Amino acid sequence: YAKELGGNQVQYFNSQIYAKIERRIKIEKHLRKALEKNEFILVYQPQVNLLVNQIVGFESLIRWESPELGRVSPLEFIPIAEETGLIYPIGKWVLREACSQNKSWQELGFPKVSMAVNLSSKQFYDQSLKEQINSILQETGLEPQYLELEITESMTMDVQVALTTLNSFRNMGLKIAMDDFGTGYSSLSYLKEFPIHHLKIDQSFVKDISVNPTNAAIVNTIIALARNLKLVVIAEGVENDDDLKILQEFNCDTVQGYLFSRPVEASEVPEIFDRFSCNRIANT
Ligand code: C2E
Ligand code: MG
Ligand code: MG
Ligand code: MG
């Protein structure tokens, strides 16, 4: 009986693994064609400064609507894009789309805000990234201070390379955000050396801070750390008023989350600007 059970379990695990591999192969196959078939869009989520109650930026987030697979989460396909190198063309498309969209809002007379773009590790270590960004800024006419690159702690493991790369971004006039802060292993002693502007507290810590004292303590500590390092804090994943209240008590600078807005398509962004009474400035 035990043997039979063991056998079934092995079979169960095999079929689980098989299903995973099959899904992986399918995604990779369709991902290869997704760019040329225009299956990606970007959605944008506002970042709201609590002191002035105004939008100070948007984060661009990629969406893939595959005719064959339906909607696939970036959490699932970005790692595959990384492994296969498909992230290079996809990442370039994201950068160009995000910059050109930001520029077009500026041309419509909306207040100038920053556009945050998530970088993957391979992009960050790509020697040609700097040139690529330069030419995208040229092409779109976006000034560099309105482009913000989001990196994660794991990308800075190679401290020397990270420092060099980040310094060259700073010299270009770009902004840098440390995303998902607290979930990786960053050396706090190097954090102060990196030319970073924003520290984004990961949503897993922000979640339920009004009822979870451990999370509240962590968030409070990260905010204090950011203050000392003269970094601006962005709390991610703010979903309700109770959590917002605590963040205000902790003097959190900026928040991003469903409470203010879900990520929306470009066509809905003007409404969001208007909602925050960032009315259009006459553009002449
Ligand atoms: P991230 O950069 O940390 O992005 C924040 C994620 O939290 C987004 O998920 C966003 O939709 C979600 N979010 C925002 N507010 C709330 C909230 O109040 N509650 C909850 N539960 N979630 C909230 P999304 O769009 O599914 O993206 C997941 C991850 O995929 C991103 O995490 C980022 O690491 C990656 N990603 C997305 N777009 C890109 C891209 O263009 N390039 C690269 N390399 N990675 C991307
Ligand atoms: Mg991000
Ligand atoms: Mg994040
Ligand atoms: Mg994340």
mmCIF file of C-alpha atoms and ligand atoms in Angstrom:
data_model
loop_
_atom_site.group_PDB
_atom_site.id
_atom_site.type_symbol
_atom_site.label_atom_id
_atom_site.label_comp_id
_atom_site.label_asym_id
_atom_site.label_seq_id
_atom_site.Cartn_x
_atom_site.Cartn_y
_atom_site.Cartn_z
ATOM 1 C CA TYR A 1 0.000 0.000 0.000
ATOM 2 C CA ALA A 2 2.769 2.402 0.982
ATOM 3 C CA LYS A 3 4.566 1.610 -2.207
ATOM 4 C CA GLU A 4 1.457 2.268 -4.222
ATOM 5 C CA LEU A 5 0.912 5.609 -2.498
ATOM 6 C CA GLY A 6 4.525 6.534 -3.111
ATOM 7 C CA GLY A 7 4.127 5.649 -6.744
ATOM 8 C CA ASN A 8 1.046 7.829 -7.063
ATOM 9 C CA GLN A 9 2.831 10.693 -5.430
ATOM 10 C CA VAL A 10 5.699 10.419 -7.830
ATOM 11 C CA GLN A 11 3.225 10.387 -10.676
ATOM 12 C CA TYR A 12 1.480 13.418 -9.182
ATOM 13 C CA PHE A 13 4.727 15.355 -8.898
ATOM 14 C CA ASN A 14 5.698 14.336 -12.418
ATOM 15 C CA SER A 15 2.485 15.642 -13.867
ATOM 16 C CA GLN A 16 2.827 18.858 -11.861
ATOM 17 C CA ILE A 17 6.317 19.390 -13.187
ATOM 18 C CA TYR A 18 5.199 18.465 -16.679
ATOM 19 C CA ALA A 19 2.370 21.025 -16.559
ATOM 20 C CA LYS A 20 4.815 23.694 -15.443
ATOM 21 C CA ILE A 21 7.263 22.926 -18.214
ATOM 22 C CA GLU A 22 4.466 22.909 -20.758
ATOM 23 C CA ARG A 23 3.222 26.311 -19.607
ATOM 24 C CA ARG A 24 6.761 27.686 -19.688
ATOM 25 C CA ILE A 25 7.292 26.474 -23.268
ATOM 26 C CA LYS A 26 3.944 27.912 -24.383
ATOM 27 C CA ILE A 27 4.663 31.295 -22.861
ATOM 28 C CA GLU A 28 8.117 31.451 -24.389
ATOM 29 C CA LYS A 29 6.755 30.519 -27.810
ATOM 30 C CA HIS A 30 4.100 33.240 -27.825
ATOM 31 C CA LEU A 31 6.335 35.772 -26.078
ATOM 32 C CA ARG A 32 8.703 35.618 -29.045
ATOM 33 C CA LYS A 33 6.017 37.044 -31.324
ATOM 34 C CA ALA A 34 4.235 39.290 -28.830
ATOM 35 C CA LEU A 35 6.162 42.467 -29.564
ATOM 36 C CA GLU A 36 5.743 42.401 -33.337
ATOM 37 C CA LYS A 37 2.074 41.474 -32.883
ATOM 38 C CA ASN A 38 1.539 44.540 -30.663
ATOM 39 C CA GLU A 39 0.231 42.490 -27.778
ATOM 40 C CA PHE A 40 1.799 44.622 -25.057
ATOM 41 C CA ILE A 41 0.440 47.772 -23.536
ATOM 42 C CA LEU A 42 1.590 49.887 -20.643
ATOM 43 C CA VAL A 43 -0.664 50.902 -17.800
ATOM 44 C CA TYR A 44 0.164 53.729 -15.440
ATOM 45 C CA GLN A 45 -0.307 54.091 -11.697
ATOM 46 C CA PRO A 46 -0.132 57.513 -10.052
ATOM 47 C CA GLN A 47 2.208 58.308 -7.171
ATOM 48 C CA VAL A 48 0.674 60.844 -4.829
ATOM 49 C CA ASN A 49 2.612 63.169 -2.562
ATOM 50 C CA LEU A 50 0.723 63.364 0.727
ATOM 51 C CA LEU A 51 1.918 66.812 1.781
ATOM 52 C CA VAL A 52 0.556 68.587 -1.262
ATOM 53 C CA ASN A 53 -1.975 65.913 -2.300
ATOM 54 C CA GLN A 54 -0.674 65.976 -5.837
ATOM 55 C CA ILE A 55 0.530 63.543 -8.398
ATOM 56 C CA VAL A 56 4.312 63.570 -8.542
ATOM 57 C CA GLY A 57 4.777 60.662 -10.891
ATOM 58 C CA PHE A 58 3.465 57.545 -12.547
ATOM 59 C CA GLU A 59 4.845 54.040 -12.599
ATOM 60 C CA SER A 60 4.530 52.271 -15.925
ATOM 61 C CA LEU A 61 3.587 48.596 -15.728
ATOM 62 C CA ILE A 62 3.520 46.250 -18.682
ATOM 63 C CA ARG A 63 0.458 44.207 -19.649
ATOM 64 C CA TRP A 64 0.370 41.321 -22.086
ATOM 65 C CA GLU A 65 -2.888 40.267 -23.665
ATOM 66 C CA SER A 66 -2.120 37.134 -25.625
ATOM 67 C CA PRO A 67 -4.792 35.872 -28.043
ATOM 68 C CA GLU A 68 -3.627 32.326 -27.299
ATOM 69 C CA LEU A 69 -2.990 32.497 -23.546
ATOM 70 C CA GLY A 70 -5.205 35.339 -22.392
ATOM 71 C CA ARG A 71 -3.812 37.882 -19.990
ATOM 72 C CA VAL A 72 -0.454 36.800 -18.601
ATOM 73 C CA SER A 73 0.928 38.534 -15.507
ATOM 74 C CA PRO A 74 4.320 40.244 -15.730
ATOM 75 C CA LEU A 75 5.218 38.247 -12.619
ATOM 76 C CA GLU A 76 5.016 35.192 -14.855
ATOM 77 C CA PHE A 77 6.410 36.378 -18.192
ATOM 78 C CA ILE A 78 9.103 38.895 -17.175
ATOM 79 C CA PRO A 79 11.294 36.150 -15.635
ATOM 80 C CA ILE A 80 10.924 34.151 -18.861
ATOM 81 C CA ALA A 81 11.742 37.227 -20.903
ATOM 82 C CA GLU A 82 14.842 37.606 -18.723
ATOM 83 C CA GLU A 83 16.019 34.032 -19.174
ATOM 84 C CA THR A 84 15.528 34.075 -22.934
ATOM 85 C CA GLY A 85 16.968 37.520 -23.567
ATOM 86 C CA LEU A 86 13.608 38.681 -24.935
ATOM 87 C CA ILE A 87 13.729 41.319 -22.215
ATOM 88 C CA TYR A 88 16.130 43.381 -24.353
ATOM 89 C CA PRO A 89 13.660 44.286 -27.098
ATOM 90 C CA ILE A 90 10.697 44.284 -24.689
ATOM 91 C CA GLY A 91 12.517 46.513 -22.206
ATOM 92 C CA LYS A 92 13.483 48.911 -24.960
ATOM 93 C CA TRP A 93 9.876 49.094 -26.120
ATOM 94 C CA VAL A 94 8.745 49.831 -22.539
ATOM 95 C CA LEU A 95 11.280 52.640 -22.165
ATOM 96 C CA ARG A 96 10.325 54.258 -25.457
ATOM 97 C CA GLU A 97 6.579 53.924 -24.883
ATOM 98 C CA ALA A 98 6.779 55.286 -21.323
ATOM 99 C CA CYS A 99 8.943 58.265 -22.317
ATOM 100 C CA SER A 100 6.859 59.169 -25.321
ATOM 101 C CA GLN A 101 3.647 58.904 -23.304
ATOM 102 C CA ASN A 102 5.029 61.142 -20.561
ATOM 103 C CA LYS A 103 6.152 63.688 -23.130
ATOM 104 C CA SER A 104 2.729 63.730 -24.746
ATOM 105 C CA TRP A 105 1.016 64.484 -21.403
ATOM 106 C CA GLN A 106 3.449 67.326 -20.914
ATOM 107 C CA GLU A 107 2.590 68.633 -24.354
ATOM 108 C CA LEU A 108 -1.087 68.530 -23.450
ATOM 109 C CA GLY A 109 -0.254 70.925 -20.618
ATOM 110 C CA PHE A 110 -0.457 68.580 -17.647
ATOM 111 C CA PRO A 111 2.024 69.233 -14.861
ATOM 112 C CA LYS A 112 5.408 67.698 -15.510
ATOM 113 C CA VAL A 113 5.810 64.562 -13.439
ATOM 114 C CA SER A 114 8.224 61.688 -13.485
ATOM 115 C CA MET A 115 7.650 58.405 -15.252
ATOM 116 C CA ALA A 116 9.043 55.375 -13.477
ATOM 117 C CA VAL A 117 10.118 52.403 -15.569
ATOM 118 C CA ASN A 118 10.995 49.013 -14.076
ATOM 119 C CA LEU A 119 14.335 47.666 -15.196
ATOM 120 C CA SER A 120 15.190 44.008 -15.183
ATOM 121 C CA SER A 121 18.580 42.810 -14.067
ATOM 122 C CA LYS A 122 19.777 41.990 -17.578
ATOM 123 C CA GLN A 123 18.849 45.454 -18.785
ATOM 124 C CA PHE A 124 20.657 47.046 -15.881
ATOM 125 C CA TYR A 125 23.845 45.180 -16.709
ATOM 126 C CA ASP A 126 23.506 45.820 -20.451
ATOM 127 C CA GLN A 127 26.417 47.972 -21.598
ATOM 128 C CA SER A 128 24.287 49.597 -24.278
ATOM 129 C CA LEU A 129 21.465 50.686 -21.937
ATOM 130 C CA LYS A 130 22.916 54.157 -21.436
ATOM 131 C CA GLU A 131 23.115 54.810 -25.163
ATOM 132 C CA GLN A 132 19.661 53.365 -25.647
ATOM 133 C CA ILE A 133 18.158 55.708 -23.059
ATOM 134 C CA ASN A 134 19.996 58.674 -24.524
ATOM 135 C CA SER A 135 18.583 58.068 -27.956
ATOM 136 C CA ILE A 136 15.065 57.443 -26.603
ATOM 137 C CA LEU A 137 15.208 60.752 -24.727
ATOM 138 C CA GLN A 138 16.399 62.469 -27.908
ATOM 139 C CA GLU A 139 13.710 60.872 -30.024
ATOM 140 C CA THR A 140 10.857 61.589 -27.647
ATOM 141 C CA GLY A 141 12.111 64.968 -26.442
ATOM 142 C CA LEU A 142 11.587 64.007 -22.797
ATOM 143 C CA GLU A 143 13.947 65.748 -20.389
ATOM 144 C CA PRO A 144 15.972 63.223 -18.353
ATOM 145 C CA GLN A 145 14.722 64.365 -14.939
ATOM 146 C CA TYR A 146 11.258 63.071 -15.881
ATOM 147 C CA LEU A 147 12.476 59.524 -16.385
ATOM 148 C CA GLU A 148 12.981 57.405 -13.293
ATOM 149 C CA LEU A 149 14.549 53.963 -13.411
ATOM 150 C CA GLU A 150 13.369 51.416 -10.863
ATOM 151 C CA ILE A 151 15.949 48.891 -9.793
ATOM 152 C CA THR A 152 15.870 46.277 -7.033
ATOM 153 C CA GLU A 153 18.324 45.417 -4.294
ATOM 154 C CA SER A 154 19.371 42.163 -5.962
ATOM 155 C CA MET A 155 20.684 44.132 -8.947
ATOM 156 C CA THR A 156 23.167 45.938 -6.735
ATOM 157 C CA MET A 157 24.861 42.781 -5.432
ATOM 158 C CA ASP A 158 27.838 43.615 -7.587
ATOM 159 C CA VAL A 159 28.412 46.860 -5.747
ATOM 160 C CA GLN A 160 31.176 48.268 -7.937
ATOM 161 C CA VAL A 161 29.335 47.731 -11.202
ATOM 162 C CA ALA A 162 26.104 49.036 -9.686
ATOM 163 C CA LEU A 163 27.854 52.159 -8.412
ATOM 164 C CA THR A 164 29.411 52.898 -11.789
ATOM 165 C CA THR A 165 26.159 52.344 -13.646
ATOM 166 C CA LEU A 166 24.079 54.368 -11.190
ATOM 167 C CA ASN A 167 26.562 57.220 -11.231
ATOM 168 C CA SER A 168 26.441 57.389 -14.984
ATOM 169 C CA PHE A 169 22.643 57.505 -14.845
ATOM 170 C CA ARG A 170 22.868 60.308 -12.337
ATOM 171 C CA ASN A 171 25.257 62.189 -14.593
ATOM 172 C CA MET A 172 22.722 61.845 -17.382
ATOM 173 C CA GLY A 173 20.183 63.560 -15.114
ATOM 174 C CA LEU A 174 17.953 60.521 -14.600
ATOM 175 C CA LYS A 175 16.223 59.604 -11.349
ATOM 176 C CA ILE A 176 16.640 56.255 -9.622
ATOM 177 C CA ALA A 177 14.253 54.388 -7.342
ATOM 178 C CA MET A 178 15.052 51.357 -5.213
ATOM 179 C CA ASP A 179 11.984 49.152 -5.706
ATOM 180 C CA ASP A 180 10.595 46.475 -3.367
ATOM 181 C CA PHE A 181 12.865 47.731 -0.623
ATOM 182 C CA GLY A 182 13.201 45.344 2.292
ATOM 183 C CA THR A 183 12.643 42.157 0.328
ATOM 184 C CA GLY A 184 16.185 41.706 -0.950
ATOM 185 C CA TYR A 185 19.589 41.831 0.583
ATOM 186 C CA SER A 186 21.008 45.261 0.223
ATOM 187 C CA SER A 187 24.010 46.325 2.093
ATOM 188 C CA LEU A 188 22.863 49.298 4.106
ATOM 189 C CA SER A 189 26.366 50.702 4.135
ATOM 190 C CA TYR A 190 26.334 50.909 0.348
ATOM 191 C CA LEU A 191 22.815 52.238 0.161
ATOM 192 C CA LYS A 192 24.116 55.611 1.254
ATOM 193 C CA GLU A 193 26.724 55.599 -1.529
ATOM 194 C CA PHE A 194 24.240 54.896 -4.298
ATOM 195 C CA PRO A 195 22.847 57.982 -6.031
ATOM 196 C CA ILE A 196 19.223 56.991 -5.398
ATOM 197 C CA HIS A 197 16.276 59.388 -5.109
ATOM 198 C CA HIS A 198 13.415 57.159 -4.041
ATOM 199 C CA LEU A 199 13.083 54.253 -1.674
ATOM 200 C CA LYS A 200 9.967 52.241 -2.440
ATOM 201 C CA ILE A 201 8.747 50.226 0.528
ATOM 202 C CA ASP A 202 7.530 46.860 -0.668
ATOM 203 C CA GLN A 203 3.802 46.301 -0.491
ATOM 204 C CA SER A 204 4.202 43.197 1.653
ATOM 205 C CA PHE A 205 5.237 45.511 4.514
ATOM 206 C CA VAL A 206 2.645 48.178 3.805
ATOM 207 C CA LYS A 207 -0.201 45.688 3.722
ATOM 208 C CA ASP A 208 -2.414 45.965 6.798
ATOM 209 C CA ILE A 209 -0.041 48.221 8.742
ATOM 210 C CA SER A 210 -3.041 49.518 10.661
ATOM 211 C CA VAL A 211 -3.646 46.071 12.166
ATOM 212 C CA ASN A 212 -0.212 44.478 11.914
ATOM 213 C CA PRO A 213 2.247 45.951 14.447
ATOM 214 C CA THR A 214 5.230 44.104 12.967
ATOM 215 C CA ASN A 215 4.622 45.612 9.559
ATOM 216 C CA ALA A 216 4.027 48.999 11.147
ATOM 217 C CA ALA A 217 7.374 48.789 12.958
ATOM 218 C CA ILE A 218 9.186 47.809 9.758
ATOM 219 C CA VAL A 219 7.605 50.606 7.734
ATOM 220 C CA ASN A 220 8.318 53.169 10.433
ATOM 221 C CA THR A 221 11.943 52.052 10.543
ATOM 222 C CA ILE A 222 12.381 52.186 6.768
ATOM 223 C CA ILE A 223 10.918 55.701 6.720
ATOM 224 C CA ALA A 224 13.371 56.789 9.426
ATOM 225 C CA LEU A 225 16.239 55.205 7.511
ATOM 226 C CA ALA A 226 15.211 56.988 4.325
ATOM 227 C CA ARG A 227 15.051 60.303 6.196
ATOM 228 C CA ASN A 228 18.596 59.854 7.434
ATOM 229 C CA LEU A 229 19.816 58.981 3.959
ATOM 230 C CA LYS A 230 17.865 61.942 2.533
ATOM 231 C CA LEU A 231 15.802 59.713 0.297
ATOM 232 C CA VAL A 232 12.165 60.224 -0.544
ATOM 233 C CA VAL A 233 9.961 57.310 0.496
ATOM 234 C CA ILE A 234 7.211 55.826 -1.617
ATOM 235 C CA ALA A 235 4.903 53.323 0.060
ATOM 236 C CA GLU A 236 3.562 50.758 -2.398
ATOM 237 C CA GLY A 237 0.294 48.884 -2.179
ATOM 238 C CA VAL A 238 -1.747 51.350 -0.112
ATOM 239 C CA GLU A 239 -5.238 49.906 -0.276
ATOM 240 C CA ASN A 240 -7.306 51.516 2.469
ATOM 241 C CA ASP A 241 -7.798 54.641 4.555
ATOM 242 C CA ASP A 242 -6.636 53.041 7.801
ATOM 243 C CA ASP A 243 -3.271 52.172 6.303
ATOM 244 C CA LEU A 244 -2.995 55.631 4.776
ATOM 245 C CA LYS A 245 -3.618 57.212 8.182
ATOM 246 C CA ILE A 246 -0.731 55.299 9.732
ATOM 247 C CA LEU A 247 1.541 56.233 6.841
ATOM 248 C CA GLN A 248 0.671 59.875 7.414
ATOM 249 C CA GLU A 249 1.478 59.521 11.097
ATOM 250 C CA PHE A 250 4.847 58.080 10.097
ATOM 251 C CA ASN A 251 5.418 61.087 7.819
ATOM 252 C CA CYS A 252 5.567 59.024 4.672
ATOM 253 C CA ASP A 253 6.202 61.305 1.682
ATOM 254 C CA THR A 254 4.512 59.595 -1.206
ATOM 255 C CA VAL A 255 2.102 56.714 -1.723
ATOM 256 C CA GLN A 256 1.070 54.472 -4.569
ATOM 257 C CA GLY A 257 -1.788 52.007 -4.412
ATOM 258 C CA TYR A 258 -5.323 50.976 -5.232
ATOM 259 C CA LEU A 259 -6.671 53.477 -2.687
ATOM 260 C CA PHE A 260 -5.764 56.286 -5.064
ATOM 261 C CA SER A 261 -5.902 54.431 -8.333
ATOM 262 C CA ARG A 262 -5.268 51.107 -9.964
ATOM 263 C CA PRO A 263 -2.851 51.187 -12.861
ATOM 264 C CA VAL A 264 -4.829 52.622 -15.777
ATOM 265 C CA GLU A 265 -4.465 52.843 -19.534
ATOM 266 C CA ALA A 266 -3.012 56.004 -21.040
ATOM 267 C CA SER A 267 -6.412 57.267 -22.146
ATOM 268 C CA GLU A 268 -7.578 57.428 -18.515
ATOM 269 C CA VAL A 269 -4.606 59.397 -17.230
ATOM 270 C CA PRO A 270 -6.013 62.880 -18.026
ATOM 271 C CA GLU A 271 -8.980 62.097 -15.759
ATOM 272 C CA ILE A 272 -6.593 61.179 -12.974
ATOM 273 C CA PHE A 273 -4.699 64.441 -13.349
ATOM 274 C CA ASP A 274 -8.013 66.306 -13.217
ATOM 275 C CA ARG A 275 -9.141 64.374 -10.154
ATOM 276 C CA PHE A 276 -6.104 65.724 -8.305
ATOM 277 C CA SER A 277 -7.002 69.182 -9.561
ATOM 278 C CA CYS A 278 -3.776 69.357 -11.491
ATOM 279 C CA ASN A 279 -5.601 71.323 -14.124
ATOM 280 C CA ARG A 280 -4.060 71.996 -17.447
ATOM 281 C CA ILE A 281 -1.763 74.947 -17.666
ATOM 282 C CA ALA A 282 -2.187 77.009 -20.812
ATOM 283 C CA ASN A 283 0.500 75.622 -23.041
ATOM 284 C CA THR A 284 1.639 78.706 -24.914
HETATM 285 P P1 C2E B 1 6.489 46.312 -8.957
HETATM 286 O O1 C2E B 1 7.412 47.095 -9.800
HETATM 287 O O2 C2E B 1 6.785 46.241 -7.514
HETATM 288 O O3 C2E B 1 5.047 46.922 -9.233
HETATM 289 C C1 C2E B 1 4.044 47.066 -8.269
HETATM 290 C C2 C2E B 1 2.986 46.001 -8.431
HETATM 291 O O4 C2E B 1 2.009 46.178 -7.409
HETATM 292 C C3 C2E B 1 2.208 46.073 -9.745
HETATM 293 O O5 C2E B 1 1.872 44.753 -10.109
HETATM 294 C C4 C2E B 1 0.965 46.862 -9.331
HETATM 295 O O6 C2E B 1 -0.124 46.654 -10.200
HETATM 296 C C5 C2E B 1 0.724 46.304 -7.973
HETATM 297 N N1 C2E B 1 -0.051 47.197 -7.089
HETATM 298 C C6 C2E B 1 -0.101 48.541 -7.100
HETATM 299 N N2 C2E B 1 -0.888 49.023 -6.114
HETATM 300 C C7 C2E B 1 -1.342 47.943 -5.439
HETATM 301 C C8 C2E B 1 -2.204 47.778 -4.285
HETATM 302 O O7 C2E B 1 -2.723 48.729 -3.682
HETATM 303 N N3 C2E B 1 -2.425 46.499 -3.879
HETATM 304 C C9 C2E B 1 -1.875 45.407 -4.505
HETATM 305 N N4 C2E B 1 -2.157 44.189 -4.033
HETATM 306 N N5 C2E B 1 -1.061 45.535 -5.582
HETATM 307 C C10 C2E B 1 -0.804 46.777 -6.043
HETATM 308 P P2 C2E B 1 2.032 44.228 -11.610
HETATM 309 O O8 C2E B 1 1.650 45.307 -12.570
HETATM 310 O O9 C2E B 1 1.338 42.916 -11.694
HETATM 311 O O10 C2E B 1 3.574 44.017 -11.756
HETATM 312 C C11 C2E B 1 4.250 43.050 -11.013
HETATM 313 C C12 C2E B 1 5.735 43.163 -11.148
HETATM 314 O O11 C2E B 1 6.128 42.874 -12.502
HETATM 315 C C13 C2E B 1 6.277 44.576 -10.879
HETATM 316 O O12 C2E B 1 6.398 44.787 -9.492
HETATM 317 C C14 C2E B 1 7.590 44.515 -11.609
HETATM 318 O O13 C2E B 1 8.550 43.871 -10.824
HETATM 319 C C15 C2E B 1 7.263 43.652 -12.810
HETATM 320 N N6 C2E B 1 7.000 44.509 -13.977
HETATM 321 C C16 C2E B 1 5.851 45.129 -14.359
HETATM 322 N N7 C2E B 1 6.032 45.857 -15.481
HETATM 323 C C17 C2E B 1 7.346 45.698 -15.826
HETATM 324 C C18 C2E B 1 8.155 46.198 -16.910
HETATM 325 O O14 C2E B 1 7.731 46.982 -17.761
HETATM 326 N N8 C2E B 1 9.467 45.787 -16.920
HETATM 327 C C19 C2E B 1 9.983 44.946 -15.976
HETATM 328 N N9 C2E B 1 11.267 44.586 -16.058
HETATM 329 N N10 C2E B 1 9.243 44.477 -14.954
HETATM 330 C C20 C2E B 1 7.953 44.849 -14.870
HETATM 331 MG MG MG B 2 8.240 48.911 -9.690
HETATM 332 MG MG MG B 3 7.616 47.265 -6.073
HETATM 333 MG MG MG B 4 7.439 43.882 -6.949
#
